[in-house]
């Protein structure tokens, strides 16, 4: 019997935990399979708990970490328990992590580095070596009850690793897709250099918008998050565009209303 509601086990830039309820409320009431091509920390996937889901991310280490937690979270937790939170250990683990072959060890290193590095950022160089500096935080790497709950919650999910376009083969008009790409940054540049060695630039935003139009023409419903910018509004002109207030926006409301998030849909 599941008692703990599974929550993200990593800190992830652009994580939607605070907005998950509003995003869920904007979803269709019924669909067959749920697709999430930009999974990240999984806040929406874990909150939704759909019976049939396909989850994808271009970050291979991240996807392998989900799979290792699903397959044997206790082993991942056991190794995490033995990793000291000191700068010297962080540097040693960071240097060896990309050479590790065992999936559960790679998963433990991923979580360890996420929780001990500066602001939980993810950045790798061209050789795929993690290169975020040490963060000097005194916090738990994981909560055993939550890791167990995540493992259970993702047991039947189909994970894919690759570009967002590739995981949508086989979608039908009974399915539903939620897209949460790296945001187009207000101020004119894309939020392109987080998450993976490859960049998410304007060309990727154009490609995603073209894919959304193609899905729309096939009668497949989708919902998409992005920044409240002219660039995004122009890309998705003709679709339903809803402003979504984050907690930060609501706090600012009395002084200066500044909605940063858009939720766009074709239904
Ligand atoms: C805004 S984050 C998703 C956050 C997630 N919804 C959450 O709540 O944590 C965007 C994700 O897209 C992934 N990504 C970047 N480029 C991608 C691509 N071309 N195809 C698929 N995923 C990509 C990143 O690795 C990152 O995890």
XYZ file of C-alpha atoms and ligand atoms in Angstrom:
294
model
C 0.000 0.000 0.000
C 1.442 3.341 -1.080
C 1.399 5.897 1.752
C 3.956 8.505 0.631
C 3.264 10.605 -2.470
C 6.301 10.436 -4.710
C 8.087 13.753 -5.227
C 11.121 14.688 -7.349
C 14.304 13.238 -5.864
C 16.555 15.876 -7.444
C 16.658 19.630 -7.620
C 16.170 20.505 -11.287
C 16.294 23.862 -13.061
C 12.838 24.720 -14.378
C 11.212 22.137 -12.075
C 7.438 22.457 -11.998
C 6.698 21.264 -8.464
C 5.132 24.572 -7.404
C 3.006 24.721 -10.564
C 2.072 21.044 -10.849
C -1.495 21.504 -9.567
C -2.233 24.263 -12.079
C -0.703 22.219 -14.895
C -2.705 19.121 -13.939
C -5.887 21.202 -13.817
C -5.242 22.332 -17.397
C -4.955 18.770 -18.719
C -7.794 16.918 -20.476
C -9.824 14.766 -18.100
C -9.336 11.592 -20.098
C -6.638 10.156 -22.306
C -5.016 6.823 -22.943
C -1.250 7.245 -22.772
C 0.511 10.253 -21.260
C 3.722 11.425 -22.994
C 6.252 13.726 -21.350
C 9.151 14.393 -23.764
C 11.098 16.761 -21.429
C 10.947 14.868 -18.146
C 13.612 16.613 -16.014
C 12.867 16.251 -12.294
C 9.513 14.617 -13.109
C 7.286 16.812 -10.932
C 4.339 16.650 -13.325
C 4.729 12.961 -14.139
C 4.875 12.040 -10.443
C 1.927 14.267 -9.527
C -0.216 12.904 -12.367
C 0.284 9.165 -11.809
C -1.234 8.174 -15.145
C -1.762 4.469 -15.689
C 0.113 4.438 -18.974
C 3.018 6.861 -19.516
C 6.034 7.402 -21.749
C 8.729 9.656 -20.274
C 11.702 10.992 -22.192
C 14.681 13.256 -21.624
C 17.768 13.957 -23.708
C 19.907 13.699 -20.583
C 21.022 10.056 -20.595
C 22.449 10.075 -17.078
C 19.140 11.417 -15.750
C 17.051 8.770 -17.527
C 19.397 5.995 -16.364
C 18.995 7.301 -12.821
C 15.207 6.878 -12.985
C 15.680 3.370 -14.328
C 18.140 2.446 -11.580
C 15.752 3.759 -8.890
C 12.911 1.814 -10.439
C 14.974 -1.375 -10.609
C 16.749 -1.250 -7.220
C 16.366 1.933 -5.205
C 17.820 0.319 -2.072
C 21.129 -0.292 -3.759
C 21.251 3.333 -4.947
C 20.386 4.505 -1.407
C 23.002 2.227 0.151
C 25.772 3.818 -1.873
C 24.460 7.341 -1.231
C 24.649 6.624 2.508
C 28.359 5.980 2.185
C 29.328 9.099 0.215
C 30.750 11.886 2.408
C 29.769 15.485 1.771
C 33.162 17.162 1.676
C 34.758 19.208 -1.074
C 37.564 16.657 -1.534
C 35.081 13.766 -1.896
C 32.906 15.816 -4.218
C 35.873 16.497 -6.514
C 36.925 12.827 -6.448
C 33.391 11.558 -7.220
C 32.832 14.212 -9.882
C 36.047 13.150 -11.636
C 35.239 9.421 -11.631
C 31.440 9.507 -12.095
C 31.408 9.456 -15.907
C 33.678 6.387 -15.955
C 31.400 4.295 -13.756
C 29.653 1.388 -15.493
C 27.225 0.033 -12.865
C 23.791 1.713 -13.299
C 23.026 1.931 -9.557
C 26.434 3.514 -8.859
C 25.944 6.008 -11.678
C 22.507 6.834 -10.265
C 23.903 7.385 -6.757
C 26.628 9.661 -8.154
C 24.025 11.607 -10.135
C 21.926 12.256 -7.021
C 24.988 12.965 -4.869
C 26.376 15.532 -7.318
C 22.940 17.118 -7.769
C 22.569 17.575 -4.007
C 26.102 18.738 -3.266
C 26.968 20.854 -6.315
C 26.379 24.580 -6.606
C 22.609 25.218 -6.761
C 21.842 21.735 -8.099
C 22.900 22.814 -11.574
C 23.634 20.307 -14.306
C 26.388 21.123 -16.742
C 28.751 18.855 -18.640
C 31.654 19.600 -20.955
C 32.093 18.179 -24.444
C 33.521 14.975 -22.982
C 30.330 14.608 -20.919
C 32.212 15.302 -17.688
C 30.161 17.004 -15.003
C 31.781 20.356 -14.222
C 29.601 22.247 -11.720
C 31.568 23.364 -8.614
C 30.986 22.220 -5.035
C 28.035 23.824 -3.244
C 28.803 23.418 0.463
C 25.254 22.481 1.474
C 24.482 20.507 4.559
C 21.416 18.565 3.437
C 20.185 15.020 3.061
C 20.872 13.506 -0.324
C 17.589 11.633 -0.314
C 14.585 10.622 1.718
C 14.286 6.806 1.827
C 10.486 6.868 1.930
C 10.351 9.138 -1.082
C 12.878 7.098 -3.067
C 10.800 3.976 -2.378
C 7.638 5.833 -3.439
C 9.301 7.073 -6.654
C 10.480 3.552 -7.440
C 6.927 2.265 -7.061
C 5.346 5.183 -8.955
C 7.556 4.712 -12.043
C 7.357 0.908 -12.158
C 5.213 0.771 -15.302
C 6.522 3.873 -17.064
C 8.273 3.472 -20.382
C 11.461 5.566 -20.340
C 13.163 6.845 -23.484
C 16.309 8.838 -23.878
C 16.808 11.127 -26.828
C 15.486 14.096 -28.670
C 11.873 15.096 -27.941
C 10.736 14.267 -31.474
C 11.792 10.649 -31.238
C 9.663 9.557 -28.300
C 6.345 10.460 -29.893
C 6.245 7.737 -32.536
C 3.064 5.781 -32.173
C 0.996 8.518 -30.494
C -2.682 8.455 -31.418
C -5.528 10.915 -31.013
C -6.425 9.201 -27.708
C -3.093 10.201 -26.187
C -1.923 13.388 -24.532
C 1.455 15.148 -24.505
C 2.843 17.653 -21.985
C 5.926 19.569 -23.209
C 8.173 21.396 -20.740
C 11.213 22.393 -22.831
C 14.164 24.532 -21.717
C 12.598 27.982 -21.658
C 13.105 30.747 -24.113
C 14.572 33.341 -21.792
C 13.022 36.740 -21.398
C 15.691 39.184 -22.526
C 16.178 37.549 -25.875
C 18.378 34.510 -25.404
C 17.343 30.904 -24.989
C 17.815 28.913 -21.814
C 19.967 26.736 -24.008
C 22.977 25.610 -22.081
C 21.533 23.773 -19.110
C 20.715 20.095 -18.830
C 22.687 18.431 -21.663
C 25.888 18.849 -23.682
C 23.715 19.746 -26.697
C 22.126 23.169 -26.695
C 18.472 24.125 -26.959
C 18.525 27.144 -29.228
C 16.002 29.029 -31.368
C 16.133 26.263 -34.002
C 14.918 23.741 -31.394
C 12.061 26.048 -30.385
C 11.038 26.339 -34.063
C 11.277 22.559 -34.447
C 9.126 22.020 -31.341
C 6.481 24.470 -32.537
C 6.391 22.705 -35.932
C 5.944 19.382 -34.153
C 3.060 20.838 -32.126
C 1.365 21.970 -35.332
C 1.849 18.524 -36.831
C 0.384 16.814 -33.735
C -2.513 19.244 -33.884
C -3.197 18.310 -37.497
C -3.334 14.641 -36.380
C -5.836 15.431 -33.617
C -3.369 14.765 -30.792
C -3.889 17.004 -27.750
C -0.906 18.725 -26.173
C -0.093 21.227 -23.467
C 3.155 23.190 -23.400
C 4.943 25.400 -20.868
C 7.258 28.207 -21.877
C 8.177 31.736 -20.944
C 5.894 34.717 -21.354
C 7.811 36.277 -24.248
C 6.883 37.717 -27.640
C 9.000 35.014 -29.256
C 6.897 32.228 -27.694
C 3.576 34.005 -28.269
C 4.455 34.409 -31.952
C 5.574 30.791 -32.318
C 2.273 29.473 -30.961
C -0.071 32.041 -32.448
C -3.516 30.531 -33.066
C -3.415 28.148 -30.082
C -4.899 28.678 -26.609
C -2.463 30.752 -24.568
C -3.017 31.029 -20.821
C -0.901 33.084 -18.424
C 0.149 31.109 -15.396
C 1.126 32.877 -12.228
C 4.001 31.381 -10.311
C 4.238 32.028 -6.578
C 6.844 34.677 -7.305
C 4.466 36.420 -9.729
C 1.656 36.391 -7.166
C 3.915 37.906 -4.500
C 4.829 40.671 -6.893
C 1.277 41.258 -8.042
C 0.371 44.185 -5.853
C 3.442 46.114 -6.874
C 4.093 45.122 -10.443
C 2.337 42.316 -12.304
C 4.896 40.269 -14.116
C 3.644 36.912 -15.341
C 6.603 34.806 -16.386
C 4.922 31.556 -17.443
C 2.661 30.589 -20.327
C 0.608 27.423 -20.700
C -0.263 26.790 -24.330
C -2.597 24.113 -25.628
C -4.409 22.987 -28.781
C -7.684 22.152 -27.010
C 12.451 22.646 -18.107
S 13.265 21.081 -17.918
C 11.899 20.035 -17.499
C 11.527 20.221 -16.063
C 10.504 19.231 -15.540
N 9.174 19.460 -16.065
C 10.463 19.279 -14.003
O 9.407 19.546 -13.425
O 11.514 19.053 -13.406
C 13.653 20.665 -19.573
C 14.264 19.279 -19.781
O 14.440 19.080 -21.185
C 15.596 18.261 -21.405
N 16.034 18.478 -22.798
C 16.849 19.438 -23.304
N 16.934 19.328 -24.641
C 16.150 18.272 -25.000
C 15.790 17.657 -26.244
N 16.274 18.118 -27.405
N 14.944 16.612 -26.231
C 14.445 16.130 -25.059
N 14.750 16.657 -23.841
C 15.573 17.727 -23.824
C 16.550 18.712 -20.339
O 17.502 17.715 -20.051
C 15.629 19.053 -19.154
O 15.559 17.979 -18.245
